[in-house]
PDB file of C-alpha atoms and ligand atoms in Angstrom:
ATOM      1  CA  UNK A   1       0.000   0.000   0.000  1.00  0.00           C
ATOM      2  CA  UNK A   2       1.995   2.817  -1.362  1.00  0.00           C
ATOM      3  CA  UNK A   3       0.692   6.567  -1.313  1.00  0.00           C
ATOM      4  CA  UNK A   4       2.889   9.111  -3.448  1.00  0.00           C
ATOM      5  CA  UNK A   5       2.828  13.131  -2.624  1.00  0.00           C
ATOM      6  CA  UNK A   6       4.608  15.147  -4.334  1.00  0.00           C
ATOM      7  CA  UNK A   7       4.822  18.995  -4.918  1.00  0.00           C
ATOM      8  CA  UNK A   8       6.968  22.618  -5.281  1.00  0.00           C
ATOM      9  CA  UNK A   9       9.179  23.312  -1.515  1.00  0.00           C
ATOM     10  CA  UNK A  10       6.678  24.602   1.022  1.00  0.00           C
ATOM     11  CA  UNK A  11       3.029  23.337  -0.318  1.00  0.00           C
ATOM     12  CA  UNK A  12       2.267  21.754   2.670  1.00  0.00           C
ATOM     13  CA  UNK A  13       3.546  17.975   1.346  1.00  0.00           C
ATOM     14  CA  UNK A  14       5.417  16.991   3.973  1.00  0.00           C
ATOM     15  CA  UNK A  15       2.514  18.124   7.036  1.00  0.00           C
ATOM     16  CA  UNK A  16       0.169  16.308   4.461  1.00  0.00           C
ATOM     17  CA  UNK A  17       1.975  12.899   4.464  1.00  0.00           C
ATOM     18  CA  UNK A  18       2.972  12.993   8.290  1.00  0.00           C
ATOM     19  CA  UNK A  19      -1.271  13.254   9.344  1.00  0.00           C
ATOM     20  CA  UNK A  20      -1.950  10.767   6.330  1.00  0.00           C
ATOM     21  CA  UNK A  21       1.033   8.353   7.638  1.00  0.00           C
ATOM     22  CA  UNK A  22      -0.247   8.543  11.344  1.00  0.00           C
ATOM     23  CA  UNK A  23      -3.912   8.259  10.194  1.00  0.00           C
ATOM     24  CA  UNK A  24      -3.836   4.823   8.480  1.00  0.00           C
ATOM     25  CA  UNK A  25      -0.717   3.603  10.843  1.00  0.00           C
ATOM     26  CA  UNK A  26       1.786   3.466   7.656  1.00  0.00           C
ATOM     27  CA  UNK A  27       5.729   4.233   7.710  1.00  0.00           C
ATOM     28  CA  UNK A  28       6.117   7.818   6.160  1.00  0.00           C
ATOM     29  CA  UNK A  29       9.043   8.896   4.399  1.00  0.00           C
ATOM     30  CA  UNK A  30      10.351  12.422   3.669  1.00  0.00           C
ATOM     31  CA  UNK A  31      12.616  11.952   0.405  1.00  0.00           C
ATOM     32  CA  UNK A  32      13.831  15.203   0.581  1.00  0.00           C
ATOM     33  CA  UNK A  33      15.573  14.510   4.120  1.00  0.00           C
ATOM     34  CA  UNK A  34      17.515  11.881   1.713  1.00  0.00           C
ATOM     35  CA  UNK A  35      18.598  14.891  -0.407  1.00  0.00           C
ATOM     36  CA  UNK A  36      19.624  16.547   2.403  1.00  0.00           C
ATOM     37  CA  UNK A  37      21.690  13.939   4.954  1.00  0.00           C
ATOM     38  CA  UNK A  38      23.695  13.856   1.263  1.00  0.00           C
ATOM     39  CA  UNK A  39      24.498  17.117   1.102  1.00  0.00           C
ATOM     40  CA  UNK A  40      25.187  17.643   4.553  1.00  0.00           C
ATOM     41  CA  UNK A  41      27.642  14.664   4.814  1.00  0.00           C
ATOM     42  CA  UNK A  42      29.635  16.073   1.951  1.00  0.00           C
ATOM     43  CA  UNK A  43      29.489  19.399   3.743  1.00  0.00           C
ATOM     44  CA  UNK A  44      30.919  18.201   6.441  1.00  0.00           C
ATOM     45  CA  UNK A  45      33.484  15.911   5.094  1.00  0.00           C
ATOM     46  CA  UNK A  46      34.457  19.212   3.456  1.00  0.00           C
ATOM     47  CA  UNK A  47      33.749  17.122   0.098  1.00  0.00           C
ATOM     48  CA  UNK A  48      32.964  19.532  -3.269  1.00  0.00           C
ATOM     49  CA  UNK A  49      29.211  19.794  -4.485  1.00  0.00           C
ATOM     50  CA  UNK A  50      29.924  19.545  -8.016  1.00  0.00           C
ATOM     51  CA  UNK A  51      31.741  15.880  -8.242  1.00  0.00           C
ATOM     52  CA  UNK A  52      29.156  13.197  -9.209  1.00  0.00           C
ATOM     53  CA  UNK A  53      31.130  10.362  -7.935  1.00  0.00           C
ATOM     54  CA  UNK A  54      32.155  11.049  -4.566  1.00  0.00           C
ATOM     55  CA  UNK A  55      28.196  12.350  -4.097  1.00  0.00           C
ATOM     56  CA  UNK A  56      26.865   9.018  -5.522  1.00  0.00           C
ATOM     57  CA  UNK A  57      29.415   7.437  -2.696  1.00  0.00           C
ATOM     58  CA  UNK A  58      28.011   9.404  -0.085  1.00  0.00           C
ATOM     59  CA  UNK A  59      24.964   8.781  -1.215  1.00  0.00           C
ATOM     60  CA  UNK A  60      24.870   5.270  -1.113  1.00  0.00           C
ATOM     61  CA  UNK A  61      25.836   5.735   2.444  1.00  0.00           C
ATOM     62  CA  UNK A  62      22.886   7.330   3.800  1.00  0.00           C
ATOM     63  CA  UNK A  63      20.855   5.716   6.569  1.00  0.00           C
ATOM     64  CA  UNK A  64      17.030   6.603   6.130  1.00  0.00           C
ATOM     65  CA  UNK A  65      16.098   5.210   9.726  1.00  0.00           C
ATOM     66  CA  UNK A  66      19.135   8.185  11.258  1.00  0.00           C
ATOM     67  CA  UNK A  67      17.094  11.327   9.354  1.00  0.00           C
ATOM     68  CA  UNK A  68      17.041  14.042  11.513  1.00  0.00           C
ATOM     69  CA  UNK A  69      14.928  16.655  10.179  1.00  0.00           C
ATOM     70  CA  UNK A  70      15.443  19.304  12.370  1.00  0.00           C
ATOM     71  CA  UNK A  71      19.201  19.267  11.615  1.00  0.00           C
ATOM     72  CA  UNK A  72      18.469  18.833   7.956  1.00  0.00           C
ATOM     73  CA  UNK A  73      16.016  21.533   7.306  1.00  0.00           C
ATOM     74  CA  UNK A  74      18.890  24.515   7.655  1.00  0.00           C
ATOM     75  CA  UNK A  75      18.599  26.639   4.407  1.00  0.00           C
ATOM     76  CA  UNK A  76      22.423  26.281   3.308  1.00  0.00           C
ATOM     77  CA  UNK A  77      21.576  21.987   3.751  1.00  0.00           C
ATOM     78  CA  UNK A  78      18.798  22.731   1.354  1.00  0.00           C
ATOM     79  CA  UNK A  79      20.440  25.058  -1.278  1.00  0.00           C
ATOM     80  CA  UNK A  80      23.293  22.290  -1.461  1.00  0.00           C
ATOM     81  CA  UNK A  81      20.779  19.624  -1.396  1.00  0.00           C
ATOM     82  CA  UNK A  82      19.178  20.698  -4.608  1.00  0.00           C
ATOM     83  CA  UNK A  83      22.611  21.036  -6.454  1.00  0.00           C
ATOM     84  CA  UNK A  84      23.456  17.453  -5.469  1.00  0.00           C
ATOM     85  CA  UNK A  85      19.374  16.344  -6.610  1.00  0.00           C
ATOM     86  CA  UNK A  86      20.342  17.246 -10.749  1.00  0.00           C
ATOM     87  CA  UNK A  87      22.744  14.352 -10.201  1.00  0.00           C
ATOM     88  CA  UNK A  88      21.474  11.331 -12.028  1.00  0.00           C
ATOM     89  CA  UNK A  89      24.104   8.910 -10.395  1.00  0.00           C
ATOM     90  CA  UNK A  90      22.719  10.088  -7.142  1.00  0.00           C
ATOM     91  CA  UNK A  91      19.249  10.520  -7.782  1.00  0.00           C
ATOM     92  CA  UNK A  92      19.519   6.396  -8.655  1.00  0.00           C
ATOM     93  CA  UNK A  93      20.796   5.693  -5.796  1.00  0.00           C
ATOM     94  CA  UNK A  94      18.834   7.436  -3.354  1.00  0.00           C
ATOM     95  CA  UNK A  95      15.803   5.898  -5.527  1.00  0.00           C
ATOM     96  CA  UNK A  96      17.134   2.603  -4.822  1.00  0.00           C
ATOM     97  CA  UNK A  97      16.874   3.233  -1.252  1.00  0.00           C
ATOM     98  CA  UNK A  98      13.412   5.045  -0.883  1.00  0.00           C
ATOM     99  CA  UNK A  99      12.027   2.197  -3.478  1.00  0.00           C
ATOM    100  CA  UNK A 100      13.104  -0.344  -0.314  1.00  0.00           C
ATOM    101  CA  UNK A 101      11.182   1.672   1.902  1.00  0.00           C
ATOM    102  CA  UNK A 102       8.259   2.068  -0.270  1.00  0.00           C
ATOM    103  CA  UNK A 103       8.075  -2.017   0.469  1.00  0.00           C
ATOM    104  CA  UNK A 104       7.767  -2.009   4.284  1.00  0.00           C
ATOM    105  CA  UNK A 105       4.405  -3.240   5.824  1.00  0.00           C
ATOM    106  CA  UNK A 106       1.457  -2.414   5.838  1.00  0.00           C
ATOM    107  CA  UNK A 107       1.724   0.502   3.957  1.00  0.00           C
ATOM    108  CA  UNK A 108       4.231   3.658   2.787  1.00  0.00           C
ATOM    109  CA  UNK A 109       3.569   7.161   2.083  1.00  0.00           C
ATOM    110  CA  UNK A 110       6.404   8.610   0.455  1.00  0.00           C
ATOM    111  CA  UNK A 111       6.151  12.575  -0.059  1.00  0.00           C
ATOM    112  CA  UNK A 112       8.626  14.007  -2.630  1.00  0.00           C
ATOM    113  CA  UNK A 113       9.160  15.199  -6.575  1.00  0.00           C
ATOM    114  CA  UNK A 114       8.623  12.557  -7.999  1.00  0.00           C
ATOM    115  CA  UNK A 115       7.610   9.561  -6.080  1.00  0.00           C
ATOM    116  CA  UNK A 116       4.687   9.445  -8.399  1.00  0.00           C
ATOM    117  CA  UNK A 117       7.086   9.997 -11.590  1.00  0.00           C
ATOM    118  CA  UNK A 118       9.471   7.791 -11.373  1.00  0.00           C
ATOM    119  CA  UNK A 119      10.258   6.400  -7.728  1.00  0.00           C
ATOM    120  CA  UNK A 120       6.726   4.479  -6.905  1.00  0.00           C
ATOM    121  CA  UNK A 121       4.806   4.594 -10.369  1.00  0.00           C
ATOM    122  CA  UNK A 122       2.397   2.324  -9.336  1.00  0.00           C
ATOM    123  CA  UNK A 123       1.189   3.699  -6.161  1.00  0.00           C
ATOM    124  CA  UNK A 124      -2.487   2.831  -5.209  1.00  0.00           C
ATOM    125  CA  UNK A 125      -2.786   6.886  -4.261  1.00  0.00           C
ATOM    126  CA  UNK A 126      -0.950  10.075  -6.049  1.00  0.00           C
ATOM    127  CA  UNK A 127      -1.319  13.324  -5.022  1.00  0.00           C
ATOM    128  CA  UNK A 128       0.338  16.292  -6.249  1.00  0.00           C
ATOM    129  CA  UNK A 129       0.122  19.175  -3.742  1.00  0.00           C
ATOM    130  CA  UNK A 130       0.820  22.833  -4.797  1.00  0.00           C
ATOM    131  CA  UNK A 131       0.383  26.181  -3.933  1.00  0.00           C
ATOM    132  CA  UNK A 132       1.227  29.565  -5.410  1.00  0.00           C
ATOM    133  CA  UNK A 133       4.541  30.890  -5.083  1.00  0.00           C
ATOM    134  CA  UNK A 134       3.339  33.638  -3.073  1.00  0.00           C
ATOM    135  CA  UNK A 135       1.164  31.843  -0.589  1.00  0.00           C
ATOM    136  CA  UNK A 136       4.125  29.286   0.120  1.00  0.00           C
ATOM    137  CA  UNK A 137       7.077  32.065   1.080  1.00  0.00           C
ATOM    138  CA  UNK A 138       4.159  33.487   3.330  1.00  0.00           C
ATOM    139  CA  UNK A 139       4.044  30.219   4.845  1.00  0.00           C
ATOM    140  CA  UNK A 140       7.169  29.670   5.319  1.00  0.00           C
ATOM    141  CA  UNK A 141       7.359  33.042   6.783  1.00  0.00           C
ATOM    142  CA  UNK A 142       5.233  33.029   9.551  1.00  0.00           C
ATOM    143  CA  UNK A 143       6.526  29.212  10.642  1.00  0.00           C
ATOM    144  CA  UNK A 144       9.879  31.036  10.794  1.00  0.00           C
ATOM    145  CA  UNK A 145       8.423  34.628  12.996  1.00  0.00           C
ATOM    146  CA  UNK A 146       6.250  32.127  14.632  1.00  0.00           C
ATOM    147  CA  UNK A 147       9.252  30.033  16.169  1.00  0.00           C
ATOM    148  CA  UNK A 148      11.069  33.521  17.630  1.00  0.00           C
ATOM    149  CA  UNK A 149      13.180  34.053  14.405  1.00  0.00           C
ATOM    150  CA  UNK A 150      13.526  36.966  12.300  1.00  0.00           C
ATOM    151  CA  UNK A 151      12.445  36.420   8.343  1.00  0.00           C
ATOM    152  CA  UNK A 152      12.624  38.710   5.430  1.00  0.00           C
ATOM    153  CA  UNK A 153       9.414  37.785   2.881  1.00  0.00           C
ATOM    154  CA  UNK A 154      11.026  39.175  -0.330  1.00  0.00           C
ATOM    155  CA  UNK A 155      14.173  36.760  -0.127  1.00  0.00           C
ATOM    156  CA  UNK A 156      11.995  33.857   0.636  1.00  0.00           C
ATOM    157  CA  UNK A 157       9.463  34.837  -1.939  1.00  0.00           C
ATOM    158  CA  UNK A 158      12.705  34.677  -4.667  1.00  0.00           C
ATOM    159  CA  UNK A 159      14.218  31.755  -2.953  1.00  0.00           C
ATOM    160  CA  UNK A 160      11.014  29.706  -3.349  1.00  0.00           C
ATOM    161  CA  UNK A 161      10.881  30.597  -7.286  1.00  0.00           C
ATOM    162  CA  UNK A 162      14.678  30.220  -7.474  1.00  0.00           C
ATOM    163  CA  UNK A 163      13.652  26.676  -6.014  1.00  0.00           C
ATOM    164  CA  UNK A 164      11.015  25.961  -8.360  1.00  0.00           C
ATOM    165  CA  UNK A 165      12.665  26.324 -11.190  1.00  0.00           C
ATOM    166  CA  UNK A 166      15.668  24.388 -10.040  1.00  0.00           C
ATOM    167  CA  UNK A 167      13.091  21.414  -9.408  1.00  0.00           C
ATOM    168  CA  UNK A 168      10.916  21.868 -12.457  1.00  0.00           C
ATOM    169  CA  UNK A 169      13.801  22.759 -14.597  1.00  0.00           C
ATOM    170  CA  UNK A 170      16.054  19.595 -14.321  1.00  0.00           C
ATOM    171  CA  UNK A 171      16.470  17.289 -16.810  1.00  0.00           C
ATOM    172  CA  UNK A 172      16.236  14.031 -14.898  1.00  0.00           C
ATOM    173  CA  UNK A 173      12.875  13.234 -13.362  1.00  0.00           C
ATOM    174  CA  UNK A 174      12.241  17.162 -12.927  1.00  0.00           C
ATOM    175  CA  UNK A 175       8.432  18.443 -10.544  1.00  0.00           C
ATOM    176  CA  UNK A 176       5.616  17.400 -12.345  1.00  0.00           C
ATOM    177  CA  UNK A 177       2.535  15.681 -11.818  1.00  0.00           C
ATOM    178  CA  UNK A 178       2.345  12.388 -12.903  1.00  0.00           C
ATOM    179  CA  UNK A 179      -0.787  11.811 -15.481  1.00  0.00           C
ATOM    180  CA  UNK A 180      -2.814   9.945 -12.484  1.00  0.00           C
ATOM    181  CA  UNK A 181      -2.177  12.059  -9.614  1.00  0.00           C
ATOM    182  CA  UNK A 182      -5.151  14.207  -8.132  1.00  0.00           C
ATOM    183  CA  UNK A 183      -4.388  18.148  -8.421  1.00  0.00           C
ATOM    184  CA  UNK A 184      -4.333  19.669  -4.709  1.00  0.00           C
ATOM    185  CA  UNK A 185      -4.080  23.180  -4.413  1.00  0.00           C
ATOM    186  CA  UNK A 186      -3.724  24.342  -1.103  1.00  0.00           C
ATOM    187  CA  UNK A 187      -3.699  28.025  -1.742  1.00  0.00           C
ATOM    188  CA  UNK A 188      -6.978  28.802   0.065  1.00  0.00           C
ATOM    189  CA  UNK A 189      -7.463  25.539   1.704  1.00  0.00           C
ATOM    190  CA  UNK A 190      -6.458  25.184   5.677  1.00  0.00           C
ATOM    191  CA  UNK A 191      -4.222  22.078   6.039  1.00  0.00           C
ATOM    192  CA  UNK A 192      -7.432  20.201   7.955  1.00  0.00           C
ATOM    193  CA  UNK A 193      -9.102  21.076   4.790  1.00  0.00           C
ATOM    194  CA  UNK A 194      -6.512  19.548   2.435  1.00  0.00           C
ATOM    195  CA  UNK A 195      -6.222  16.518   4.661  1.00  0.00           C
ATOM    196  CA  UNK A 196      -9.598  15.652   4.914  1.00  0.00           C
ATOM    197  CA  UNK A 197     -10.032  16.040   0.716  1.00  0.00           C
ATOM    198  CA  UNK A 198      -6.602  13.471   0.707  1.00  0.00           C
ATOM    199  CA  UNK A 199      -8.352  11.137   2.925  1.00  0.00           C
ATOM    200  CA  UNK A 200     -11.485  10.832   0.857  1.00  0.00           C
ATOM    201  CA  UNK A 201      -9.664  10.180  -2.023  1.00  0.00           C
ATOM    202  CA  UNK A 202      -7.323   7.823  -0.721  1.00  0.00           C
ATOM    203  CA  UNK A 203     -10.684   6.008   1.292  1.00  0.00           C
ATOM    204  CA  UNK A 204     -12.233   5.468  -2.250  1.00  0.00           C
ATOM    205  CA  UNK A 205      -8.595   3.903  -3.753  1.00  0.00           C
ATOM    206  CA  UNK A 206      -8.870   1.665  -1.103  1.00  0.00           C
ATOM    207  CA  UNK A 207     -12.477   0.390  -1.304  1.00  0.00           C
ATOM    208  CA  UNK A 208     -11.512   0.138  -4.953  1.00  0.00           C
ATOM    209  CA  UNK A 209      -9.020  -2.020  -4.322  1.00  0.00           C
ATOM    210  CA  UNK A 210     -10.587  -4.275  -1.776  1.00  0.00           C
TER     211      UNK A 210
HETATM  212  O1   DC B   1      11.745  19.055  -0.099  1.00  0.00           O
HETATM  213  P1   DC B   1      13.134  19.496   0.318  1.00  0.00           P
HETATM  214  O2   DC B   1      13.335  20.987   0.324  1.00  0.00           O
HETATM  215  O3   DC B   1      13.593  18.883   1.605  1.00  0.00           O
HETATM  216  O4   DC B   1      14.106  18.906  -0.812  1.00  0.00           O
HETATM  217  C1   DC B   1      15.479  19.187  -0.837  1.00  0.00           C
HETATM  218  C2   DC B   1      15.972  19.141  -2.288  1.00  0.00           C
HETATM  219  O5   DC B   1      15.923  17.794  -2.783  1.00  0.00           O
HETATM  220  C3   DC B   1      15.126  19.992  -3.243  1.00  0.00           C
HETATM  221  O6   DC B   1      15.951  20.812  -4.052  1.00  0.00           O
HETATM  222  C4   DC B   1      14.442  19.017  -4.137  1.00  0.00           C
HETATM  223  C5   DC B   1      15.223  17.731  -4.007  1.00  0.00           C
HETATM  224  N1   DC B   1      14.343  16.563  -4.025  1.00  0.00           N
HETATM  225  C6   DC B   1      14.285  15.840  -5.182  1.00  0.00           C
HETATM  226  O7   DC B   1      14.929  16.204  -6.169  1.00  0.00           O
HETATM  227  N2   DC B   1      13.514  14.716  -5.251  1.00  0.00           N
HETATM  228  C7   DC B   1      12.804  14.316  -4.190  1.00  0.00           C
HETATM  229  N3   DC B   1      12.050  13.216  -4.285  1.00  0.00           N
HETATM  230  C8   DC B   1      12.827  15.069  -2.993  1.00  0.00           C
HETATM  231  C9   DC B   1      13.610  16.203  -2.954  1.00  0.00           C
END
């Protein structure tokens, strides 16, 4: 029982997949954290960014039950984390990995870019989540001023396009929905709101499939 989300960086994906995962008792999985713990290991190795084959190695080394995302989810982790993520060599081997996951019992939700695309094509549910560029830097404003820290909208507001078009842009399994995937846009929907539309779909997939 496999349920793909993907989306843009700060649509609400990851919040989605953690209520979804805890609803239904599944394992959840945050590929982006396997992005990340890459990156960061070859930051602090002091390894170079650009050099596919010593990031493939590091990737290879990556434990997805030690993903820590509050250590993972600093900015500079994320910026090197989406150099590292237009590497084919390590894109396949992080794939690898979540596709193992994707296996465990009795059920996965994997949120992502393209866990719908290419990592778990045939997933009983797909649901691409999204959000305008404007709404998500606001978001991810206010989570920032909420927990005590100081924020400045316009550089998140061009960080989050900057991001976008990194992630939609690549050539290898680049952001976009996958033909079956239901359209979510949570630009004036409350994350109860979204949840509650994922569930319904997701409870009709699974009568379906009984
Ligand atoms: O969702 P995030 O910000 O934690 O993702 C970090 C980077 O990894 C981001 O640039 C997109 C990339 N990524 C990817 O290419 N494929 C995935 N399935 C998940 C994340």
């Amino acid at each position: 029982m496999i349920i793909a989300i993907d989306g843009p960086a700060a649509a609400g994906k990851g919040t989605l997949a953690r209520r979804i995962a805890e609803a239904y008792g599944y394992h959840h999985l945050d590929t982006g954290l396997t992005y990340r713990a890459t990156a960061k290991a070859l930051l602090d190795a002091g390894l170079p960014l650009d050099d596919e084959a010593i990031a493939e190695g590091m990737a290879r080394k990556v434990d997805l039950a030690g993903l820590d995302r509050t250590v993972l989810s600093r900015h500079e982790i994320g910026e090197a984390a989406s150099k590292i993520a237009v590497m084919p060599s390590v894109r396949r081997a992080l794939v690898e990995a979540q596709r193992r996951f994707a296996q465990k019992r009795p059920g996965a939700v994997l949120d992502g870019r393209d866990i719908g695309t290419v990592v778990c094509p045939d997933a009983l549910v797909k649901l691409y989540v999204t959000a305008s560029a404007e709404v998500r830097a606001k978001r991810r404003y206010e989570e920032i001023v909420e927990a005590g820290g100081s924020a400045d909208y316009d550089a998140i507001f061009e960080d989050v396009k900057r991001r976008d078009e990194r992630d939609m842009g690549r050539t290898d399994s680049p952001l976009k929905p996958a033909e079956d995937a239901y359209l979510l846009d949570t630009s004036e929907m409350s994350i109860e709101a979204a949840f509650q539309t994922a569930k319904s779909i997701i409870e009709a997939a699974l009568s379906r499939n009984a």
